[in-house]
Amino acid sequence: MERFTGSFTQQEPIPEAGIEAAMAVLRHGRLHRYNTAPGEVAETALLEEEFAAYTGAKYCLGLASGGAAMACAMRALQVRPGDPVLSNAFTLAPVPGSIASLGARPVFVEVTEDLTIDLAHLEAQAKATGARVLLLSHMRGHVCDMDALMALCDRLGLRVIEDCAHTMGASWRGVASGRHGAIGCYSTQTYKHMNSGEGGFLVTDDAELAARAVLLSGSYMLFSRHLAAPGPEVFESLKLDVPNVSSRMDNLRAAILRPQIGILDDRRARWRALYQAMEAGLAGVAGVRLIPRPQHEDYMGSSFQFLLPGWEAARVVSFLAGAAARGVELKWFGADTPQGFTSRYAHWRYAAPEVLEQTDRVLAGLIDMRLPLTFMPDDVAQIARIIGKEVVTAAAGAVAPVAAPLAD
Ligand SMILES: *Cc1c(COP(=O)(O)O)cnc(C)c1O
């Protein structure tokens, strides 16, 4: 019986140029972004300028994490304690967590079988709550019809913050992900598309939002040292009113990240090859529903999802156990208790309880896996063969009572 022996969590090393640049920062010791020698431009400021150019945004700000970027974006939009903020019900814990960090109220919107936000439910939730802001999570890289979404949000008077933790480097109809809404947020945490351990960005074309974000990140009165921020005149009326919510990027992470911008497009092509190998390997497996990828979506493919529609929990558990025994670590969004990185909206008890039947039905059969770039297409083909066999076995087998949930 085939067994997979690779690691689903092993990313590629940092490019040599990043290691060298990081060593230079460590040797001179000026890690804080505003600690510069006369005439020196900080790595962080250069990174922001380069990431702004990559996305085509006017302004870019480096931050301590993707979660910090989302919270900063909401503060820049002046979300107040108690305000409702709409977000997808299918997302990762830091998304509702960032809303809760402002004392605001997460309001969840149903997900469709294509794993994107349900626009009809979005409209209903916006009208029911009077929310002004949508924190749209492009969860696992699945992008909704951005033209329809933006038209709807414009009509509803909703400002959109895009959570691009899984879409850095992706685009919709040729427009970079993060450039449709008022603000785009990105993460550079190890499991995303550029790796600095922790880190994040936000981008915007709005000068006032950018100035607020820079001040919020903790710029003191040193904002003129930014290269991808508006001019000092925009800061003048804001600098004494906007609080310092210290959450800056530092020069060490920036040094590690700068050489990774130039290889994002190449990474997208390599991820796409892995994704398509998995798609080909699972096509035609009875009981498996693959997620369709819209023609206008240029996706990253760094993770893969499929549905086992209508499967009872015990059967999913037995499938996961069978795959795990053969070295294939899959995650399931339907488990009763959250495990590892995987929790779902009903587990976030700080949010007002809501029952979203459509989302529950989708997540009950949703299987998820990472496709790190340390995999080769042959690895992916082997994983797909194992999944295909285990799906067939679990579909045919008798089902035991639901056992203890699997470890992540
Ligand atoms: C990782 C992640 C974030 C937050 O990123 P951090 O840098 O870890 O704070 C936000 N949204 C989604 C969907 C994520 O997966």
Short mmCIF file of C-alpha atoms and ligand atoms in Angstrom, two decimals:
data_model
loop_
_atom_site.label_atom_id
_atom_site.label_comp_id
_atom_site.label_asym_id
_atom_site.label_seq_id
_atom_site.Cartn_x
_atom_site.Cartn_y
_atom_site.Cartn_z
CA MET A 1 0.00 0.00 0.00
CA GLU A 2 1.39 3.44 -0.99
CA ARG A 3 2.39 5.79 1.81
CA PHE A 4 3.34 9.47 1.44
CA THR A 5 6.39 10.49 3.48
CA GLY A 6 6.70 14.23 2.73
CA SER A 7 5.77 17.12 5.04
CA PHE A 8 2.71 19.30 4.43
CA THR A 9 4.19 22.08 6.56
CA GLN A 10 7.74 22.36 5.14
CA GLN A 11 8.20 25.62 3.23
CA GLU A 12 11.14 26.53 1.04
CA PRO A 13 14.18 28.21 2.58
CA ILE A 14 14.58 31.99 2.48
CA PRO A 15 16.32 33.03 -0.79
CA GLU A 16 20.07 33.55 -0.37
CA ALA A 17 19.70 37.27 -1.17
CA GLY A 18 17.29 37.57 1.75
CA ILE A 19 19.65 35.74 4.09
CA GLU A 20 22.51 38.04 3.08
CA ALA A 21 20.40 41.17 3.50
CA ALA A 22 19.21 39.94 6.89
CA MET A 23 22.80 39.31 7.98
CA ALA A 24 23.71 42.88 6.99
CA VAL A 25 20.88 44.23 9.16
CA LEU A 26 21.96 42.01 12.07
CA ARG A 27 25.56 43.20 11.67
CA HIS A 28 24.71 46.92 11.70
CA GLY A 29 22.08 46.43 14.38
CA ARG A 30 19.58 49.01 13.16
CA LEU A 31 16.53 46.75 13.21
CA HIS A 32 13.95 49.38 14.13
CA ARG A 33 12.55 50.96 10.98
CA TYR A 34 13.22 54.51 12.14
CA ASN A 35 16.76 53.73 13.33
CA THR A 36 18.70 54.87 10.26
CA ALA A 37 22.22 56.19 9.74
CA PRO A 38 22.50 59.61 8.03
CA GLY A 39 21.43 59.23 4.40
CA GLU A 40 20.31 55.62 4.91
CA VAL A 41 16.90 54.45 3.70
CA ALA A 42 15.48 51.69 5.89
CA GLU A 43 14.82 48.22 4.44
CA THR A 44 11.22 48.58 5.61
CA ALA A 45 10.66 51.78 3.61
CA LEU A 46 12.18 50.14 0.52
CA LEU A 47 10.04 47.05 0.97
CA GLU A 48 6.89 49.18 1.14
CA GLU A 49 7.87 51.04 -2.00
CA GLU A 50 8.54 47.77 -3.84
CA PHE A 51 5.33 46.08 -2.67
CA ALA A 52 3.30 49.15 -3.65
CA ALA A 53 4.83 48.92 -7.13
CA TYR A 54 4.11 45.16 -7.30
CA THR A 55 0.40 45.66 -6.53
CA GLY A 56 0.07 48.98 -8.37
CA ALA A 57 -1.06 50.74 -5.17
CA LYS A 58 -0.17 54.35 -4.38
CA TYR A 59 0.51 53.62 -0.70
CA CYS A 60 1.80 50.64 1.25
CA LEU A 61 2.53 50.09 4.93
CA GLY A 62 4.46 47.19 6.52
CA LEU A 63 3.01 45.82 9.76
CA ALA A 64 3.75 43.24 12.42
CA SER A 65 1.23 40.68 11.09
CA GLY A 66 -1.70 40.20 8.76
CA GLY A 67 -4.02 40.42 11.74
CA ALA A 68 -2.43 43.74 12.74
CA ALA A 69 -2.93 44.97 9.16
CA MET A 70 -6.66 44.18 9.27
CA ALA A 71 -7.12 45.85 12.66
CA CYS A 72 -5.15 48.87 11.43
CA ALA A 73 -7.33 49.03 8.29
CA MET A 74 -10.52 49.02 10.37
CA ARG A 75 -9.14 51.71 12.70
CA ALA A 76 -8.16 53.79 9.67
CA LEU A 77 -11.78 53.50 8.50
CA GLN A 78 -12.78 54.66 12.00
CA VAL A 79 -14.71 51.54 12.98
CA ARG A 80 -15.88 52.15 16.55
CA PRO A 81 -16.51 49.80 19.47
CA GLY A 82 -19.89 48.11 19.02
CA ASP A 83 -19.99 48.71 15.25
CA PRO A 84 -21.05 45.70 13.19
CA VAL A 85 -18.38 44.51 10.73
CA LEU A 86 -19.40 41.99 8.09
CA SER A 87 -17.14 39.07 7.23
CA ASN A 88 -17.32 35.64 5.63
CA ALA A 89 -18.39 32.84 7.95
CA PHE A 90 -15.71 30.69 6.29
CA THR A 91 -12.43 32.31 7.29
CA LEU A 92 -9.55 31.94 9.72
CA ALA A 93 -9.70 32.91 13.40
CA PRO A 94 -7.52 36.09 13.09
CA VAL A 95 -10.20 37.68 10.89
CA PRO A 96 -13.04 37.81 13.45
CA GLY A 97 -10.29 38.24 16.06
CA SER A 98 -9.14 41.48 14.46
CA ILE A 99 -12.75 42.76 14.53
CA ALA A 100 -13.06 41.80 18.19
CA SER A 101 -9.74 43.56 18.94
CA LEU A 102 -11.47 46.90 18.23
CA GLY A 103 -14.45 46.00 20.38
CA ALA A 104 -16.48 45.83 17.16
CA ARG A 105 -18.99 43.10 16.38
CA PRO A 106 -18.30 40.37 13.79
CA VAL A 107 -21.39 39.62 11.67
CA PHE A 108 -20.97 36.52 9.54
CA VAL A 109 -22.11 36.03 5.97
CA GLU A 110 -22.88 32.63 4.42
CA VAL A 111 -20.40 30.90 2.14
CA THR A 112 -21.39 29.21 -1.13
CA GLU A 113 -20.39 25.74 -2.35
CA ASP A 114 -17.68 27.52 -4.35
CA LEU A 115 -16.20 28.69 -1.00
CA THR A 116 -16.86 32.37 -1.69
CA ILE A 117 -19.09 34.87 0.06
CA ASP A 118 -22.84 34.60 -0.68
CA LEU A 119 -23.78 37.96 -2.19
CA ALA A 120 -27.52 37.65 -1.49
CA HIS A 121 -26.83 36.95 2.18
CA LEU A 122 -24.28 39.77 2.27
CA GLU A 123 -26.98 42.18 1.14
CA ALA A 124 -29.43 40.83 3.72
CA GLN A 125 -26.89 41.05 6.58
CA ALA A 126 -25.81 44.56 5.54
CA LYS A 127 -29.41 45.76 5.56
CA ALA A 128 -30.26 43.98 8.80
CA THR A 129 -27.30 45.41 10.73
CA GLY A 130 -26.59 48.73 9.01
CA ALA A 131 -22.91 47.77 8.79
CA ARG A 132 -20.58 50.20 6.98
CA VAL A 133 -17.60 47.88 6.55
CA LEU A 134 -17.05 44.45 4.98
CA LEU A 135 -13.86 42.61 5.90
CA LEU A 136 -13.83 40.28 2.91
CA SER A 137 -11.66 37.22 3.39
CA HIS A 138 -10.45 35.57 0.19
CA MET A 139 -10.27 32.40 2.25
CA ARG A 140 -7.99 29.69 0.87
CA GLY A 141 -7.52 31.84 -2.23
CA HIS A 142 -11.08 31.54 -3.58
CA VAL A 143 -12.10 34.90 -5.02
CA CYS A 144 -15.77 35.78 -5.55
CA ASP A 145 -17.00 37.73 -8.58
CA MET A 146 -15.24 40.95 -7.57
CA ASP A 147 -17.10 43.08 -10.11
CA ALA A 148 -20.48 41.96 -8.74
CA LEU A 149 -19.26 42.30 -5.15
CA MET A 150 -17.93 45.83 -5.60
CA ALA A 151 -21.09 46.92 -7.42
CA LEU A 152 -23.19 45.55 -4.57
CA CYS A 153 -21.00 47.13 -1.86
CA ASP A 154 -21.06 50.50 -3.64
CA ARG A 155 -24.83 50.29 -3.80
CA LEU A 156 -25.04 49.38 -0.08
CA GLY A 157 -22.50 52.05 0.95
CA LEU A 158 -20.13 49.38 2.32
CA ARG A 159 -16.39 50.06 2.45
CA VAL A 160 -14.44 46.91 1.64
CA ILE A 161 -11.24 45.73 3.32
CA GLU A 162 -9.78 42.74 1.50
CA ASP A 163 -8.05 40.04 3.53
CA CYS A 164 -5.52 38.78 0.99
CA ALA A 165 -3.66 36.39 3.29
CA HIS A 166 -4.26 33.67 0.68
CA THR A 167 -4.29 35.84 -2.45
CA MET A 168 -1.01 37.76 -2.38
CA GLY A 169 0.10 37.53 -6.01
CA ALA A 170 -3.37 36.56 -7.27
CA SER A 171 -5.69 38.71 -9.37
CA TRP A 172 -9.25 39.05 -10.68
CA ARG A 173 -9.63 40.16 -14.31
CA GLY A 174 -6.04 41.36 -14.24
CA VAL A 175 -6.49 43.53 -11.12
CA ALA A 176 -4.28 42.45 -8.21
CA SER A 177 -6.13 41.00 -5.25
CA GLY A 178 -6.31 43.73 -2.60
CA ARG A 179 -6.86 46.49 -5.16
CA HIS A 180 -10.65 46.31 -5.47
CA GLY A 181 -11.63 47.50 -2.01
CA ALA A 182 -10.62 50.60 -0.05
CA ILE A 183 -7.74 48.73 1.62
CA GLY A 184 -6.01 45.42 0.91
CA CYS A 185 -4.32 43.48 3.74
CA TYR A 186 -1.66 40.78 3.38
CA SER A 187 0.22 38.42 5.66
CA THR A 188 3.87 37.36 5.38
CA GLN A 189 3.54 34.67 8.01
CA THR A 190 5.42 31.45 7.19
CA TYR A 191 2.47 29.57 5.68
CA LYS A 192 1.47 32.33 3.23
CA HIS A 193 3.11 33.40 -0.05
CA MET A 194 6.11 35.35 1.22
CA ASN A 195 7.76 34.20 4.43
CA SER A 196 9.20 36.38 7.20
CA GLY A 197 7.89 34.27 10.07
CA GLU A 198 5.39 36.96 11.00
CA GLY A 199 4.54 40.16 9.18
CA GLY A 200 1.95 41.94 7.05
CA PHE A 201 1.12 44.81 4.72
CA LEU A 202 -1.72 47.03 3.81
CA VAL A 203 -2.14 48.90 0.53
CA THR A 204 -4.53 51.67 -0.48
CA ASP A 205 -4.89 54.54 -2.96
CA ASP A 206 -6.60 56.75 -0.37
CA ALA A 207 -4.19 59.34 1.05
CA GLU A 208 -6.10 59.97 4.27
CA LEU A 209 -6.52 56.25 5.01
CA ALA A 210 -2.81 55.72 4.30
CA ALA A 211 -1.79 58.56 6.63
CA ARG A 212 -4.07 57.29 9.38
CA ALA A 213 -2.65 53.78 8.96
CA VAL A 214 0.97 55.01 9.14
CA LEU A 215 0.21 56.97 12.32
CA LEU A 216 -1.71 54.03 13.81
CA SER A 217 1.19 51.66 13.11
CA GLY A 218 3.35 53.74 15.44
CA SER A 219 5.25 56.21 13.26
CA TYR A 220 5.68 58.88 15.97
CA MET A 221 6.48 62.06 14.03
CA LEU A 222 8.79 60.20 11.64
CA PHE A 223 6.27 59.57 8.86
CA SER A 224 8.35 61.53 6.35
CA ARG A 225 10.81 58.61 6.32
CA HIS A 226 8.26 56.51 4.43
CA LEU A 227 8.59 56.16 0.67
CA ALA A 228 5.10 54.75 0.01
CA ALA A 229 3.08 57.17 2.17
CA PRO A 230 1.38 60.47 1.33
CA GLY A 231 3.15 63.81 1.79
CA PRO A 232 3.46 65.59 5.17
CA GLU A 233 0.52 67.89 4.40
CA VAL A 234 -1.86 64.90 4.70
CA PHE A 235 -0.47 64.09 8.16
CA GLU A 236 -0.69 67.65 9.43
CA SER A 237 -4.36 67.59 10.47
CA LEU A 238 -4.21 63.98 11.73
CA LYS A 239 -0.96 63.58 13.62
CA LEU A 240 -2.25 64.69 17.01
CA ASP A 241 -5.57 62.87 16.78
CA VAL A 242 -4.63 59.37 15.64
CA PRO A 243 -3.35 57.05 18.39
CA ASN A 244 -0.11 55.07 18.15
CA VAL A 245 -1.19 51.41 18.18
CA SER A 246 2.37 50.13 17.96
CA SER A 247 2.48 47.36 15.31
CA ARG A 248 5.35 48.20 12.97
CA MET A 249 7.30 46.05 10.54
CA ASP A 250 11.06 45.91 11.30
CA ASN A 251 14.13 46.00 9.07
CA LEU A 252 15.10 42.38 9.64
CA ARG A 253 11.82 41.04 8.29
CA ALA A 254 11.85 43.61 5.51
CA ALA A 255 15.32 42.45 4.46
CA ILE A 256 14.09 38.85 4.34
CA LEU A 257 11.02 39.85 2.32
CA ARG A 258 12.39 42.21 -0.32
CA PRO A 259 13.94 39.50 -2.53
CA GLN A 260 10.71 37.48 -2.31
CA ILE A 261 8.57 40.04 -4.16
CA GLY A 262 10.39 39.38 -7.42
CA ILE A 263 9.77 35.63 -7.22
CA LEU A 264 6.04 35.77 -6.36
CA ASP A 265 4.98 35.35 -9.98
CA ASP A 266 7.27 32.37 -10.39
CA ARG A 267 5.88 30.90 -7.16
CA ARG A 268 2.37 31.34 -8.55
CA ALA A 269 3.30 29.32 -11.64
CA ARG A 270 4.85 26.55 -9.51
CA TRP A 271 1.87 26.47 -7.11
CA ARG A 272 -0.46 26.35 -10.09
CA ALA A 273 1.33 23.26 -11.41
CA LEU A 274 0.87 21.51 -8.04
CA TYR A 275 -2.76 22.61 -7.83
CA GLN A 276 -3.54 21.36 -11.31
CA ALA A 277 -1.81 18.04 -10.62
CA MET A 278 -4.10 17.59 -7.59
CA GLU A 279 -7.15 18.60 -9.62
CA ALA A 280 -6.26 16.09 -12.34
CA GLY A 281 -5.59 13.37 -9.75
CA LEU A 282 -8.95 13.82 -8.02
CA ALA A 283 -11.08 14.40 -11.14
CA GLY A 284 -13.55 11.58 -11.53
CA VAL A 285 -13.25 10.22 -7.96
CA ALA A 286 -16.85 9.36 -7.09
CA GLY A 287 -18.15 11.29 -4.10
CA VAL A 288 -15.60 14.13 -4.42
CA ARG A 289 -16.73 17.59 -5.53
CA LEU A 290 -13.91 19.80 -6.76
CA ILE A 291 -14.18 23.58 -6.37
CA PRO A 292 -14.61 25.26 -9.77
CA ARG A 293 -12.12 28.06 -10.49
CA PRO A 294 -13.66 31.01 -12.34
CA GLN A 295 -12.08 32.01 -15.61
CA HIS A 296 -11.28 35.55 -14.38
CA GLU A 297 -9.44 34.36 -11.28
CA ASP A 298 -5.63 34.11 -11.50
CA TYR A 299 -5.16 32.14 -8.28
CA MET A 300 -2.09 31.14 -6.26
CA GLY A 301 -2.98 27.49 -5.60
CA SER A 302 -0.98 27.21 -2.36
CA SER A 303 -3.67 25.05 -0.79
CA PHE A 304 -6.34 22.70 -2.09
CA GLN A 305 -9.94 22.12 -0.99
CA PHE A 306 -12.58 19.62 -1.99
CA LEU A 307 -16.03 18.68 -0.74
CA LEU A 308 -17.48 15.37 0.33
CA PRO A 309 -21.07 16.58 -0.04
CA GLY A 310 -23.63 14.94 2.17
CA TRP A 311 -21.13 12.72 4.03
CA GLU A 312 -22.04 12.01 7.63
CA ALA A 313 -19.40 13.03 10.18
CA ALA A 314 -18.41 9.46 11.09
CA ARG A 315 -17.62 8.67 7.47
CA VAL A 316 -15.47 11.77 7.11
CA VAL A 317 -13.62 10.86 10.31
CA SER A 318 -12.91 7.38 9.01
CA PHE A 319 -11.70 8.81 5.67
CA LEU A 320 -9.36 11.25 7.46
CA ALA A 321 -7.98 8.45 9.63
CA GLY A 322 -7.37 6.25 6.58
CA ALA A 323 -5.54 9.07 4.76
CA ALA A 324 -3.52 10.01 7.86
CA ALA A 325 -2.40 6.39 8.29
CA ARG A 326 -0.90 6.68 4.80
CA GLY A 327 0.93 9.94 5.52
CA VAL A 328 -1.66 12.31 4.04
CA GLU A 329 -2.53 14.99 6.58
CA LEU A 330 -5.85 16.57 5.74
CA LYS A 331 -7.83 19.16 7.65
CA TRP A 332 -11.56 19.16 8.10
CA PHE A 333 -13.68 22.22 8.78
CA GLY A 334 -16.59 20.13 10.03
CA ALA A 335 -15.14 18.83 13.32
CA ASP A 336 -17.10 19.56 16.50
CA THR A 337 -14.05 20.86 18.33
CA PRO A 338 -11.46 23.09 16.68
CA GLN A 339 -8.01 21.60 16.12
CA GLY A 340 -4.70 23.08 15.09
CA PHE A 341 -5.27 26.06 12.79
CA THR A 342 -8.81 24.99 11.91
CA SER A 343 -11.79 26.50 13.72
CA ARG A 344 -15.06 27.75 12.28
CA TYR A 345 -17.50 30.53 12.99
CA ALA A 346 -19.57 28.65 15.57
CA HIS A 347 -16.42 28.21 17.70
CA TRP A 348 -15.81 31.97 18.01
CA ARG A 349 -17.94 32.49 21.10
CA TYR A 350 -17.03 36.16 21.52
CA ALA A 351 -19.21 36.81 18.45
CA ALA A 352 -23.00 36.82 18.77
CA PRO A 353 -24.26 33.33 18.00
CA GLU A 354 -25.71 32.89 14.53
CA VAL A 355 -26.85 29.78 12.72
CA LEU A 356 -25.77 29.72 9.09
CA GLU A 357 -27.25 26.55 7.67
CA GLN A 358 -25.73 26.82 4.22
CA THR A 359 -22.25 27.38 5.66
CA ASP A 360 -22.72 24.49 8.10
CA ARG A 361 -23.65 22.20 5.22
CA VAL A 362 -20.61 23.25 3.15
CA LEU A 363 -18.12 23.08 6.02
CA ALA A 364 -19.43 19.66 7.15
CA GLY A 365 -17.88 18.15 4.04
CA LEU A 366 -14.96 20.52 3.45
CA ILE A 367 -11.49 18.94 3.30
CA ASP A 368 -8.41 21.14 3.15
CA MET A 369 -4.70 20.62 2.58
CA ARG A 370 -1.59 22.70 2.05
CA LEU A 371 0.53 22.34 -1.06
CA PRO A 372 3.95 23.64 -0.02
CA LEU A 373 6.44 24.40 -2.78
CA THR A 374 8.71 21.69 -1.40
CA PHE A 375 6.26 19.23 -3.05
CA MET A 376 6.89 18.07 -6.61
CA PRO A 377 4.04 17.30 -9.05
CA ASP A 378 4.82 13.57 -8.54
CA ASP A 379 4.26 13.97 -4.78
CA VAL A 380 0.91 15.59 -5.48
CA ALA A 381 -0.06 12.80 -7.88
CA GLN A 382 0.74 10.24 -5.18
CA ILE A 383 -1.28 12.17 -2.56
CA ALA A 384 -4.21 12.30 -4.98
CA ARG A 385 -4.02 8.53 -5.58
CA ILE A 386 -4.08 7.91 -1.82
CA ILE A 387 -7.02 10.29 -1.31
CA GLY A 388 -8.92 8.70 -4.19
CA LYS A 389 -8.48 5.19 -2.73
CA GLU A 390 -9.36 6.28 0.81
CA VAL A 391 -12.49 8.11 -0.39
CA VAL A 392 -13.66 4.94 -2.11
CA THR A 393 -12.86 2.81 0.97
CA ALA A 394 -14.61 5.19 3.38
CA ALA A 395 -17.62 5.56 1.07
CA ALA A 396 -18.05 1.79 0.90
CA GLY A 397 -17.19 0.87 4.50
CA ALA A 398 -19.40 0.46 7.51
CA VAL A 399 -19.27 3.52 9.69
CA ALA A 400 -18.16 3.33 13.32
CA PRO A 401 -19.61 5.73 15.87
CA VAL A 402 -17.75 9.06 15.77
CA ALA A 403 -14.41 8.45 17.47
CA ALA A 404 -12.18 10.96 19.17
CA PRO A 405 -11.31 13.72 16.70
CA LEU A 406 -8.06 13.53 14.83
CA ALA A 407 -5.06 15.53 15.90
CA ASP A 408 -4.18 18.32 13.46
C1 LIG B 1 -3.06 33.87 8.26
C2 LIG B 1 -4.30 34.55 7.98
C3 LIG B 1 -4.55 35.84 8.44
C4 LIG B 1 -3.69 36.60 9.41
O1 LIG B 1 -2.37 36.57 9.19
P1 LIG B 1 -1.30 36.66 10.40
O2 LIG B 1 -0.16 37.27 9.70
O3 LIG B 1 -1.06 35.27 10.86
O4 LIG B 1 -1.88 37.55 11.44
C5 LIG B 1 -5.71 36.45 8.04
N1 LIG B 1 -6.61 35.84 7.27
C6 LIG B 1 -6.43 34.59 6.83
C7 LIG B 1 -7.47 33.99 5.97
C8 LIG B 1 -5.28 33.91 7.18
O5 LIG B 1 -5.11 32.65 6.77
#
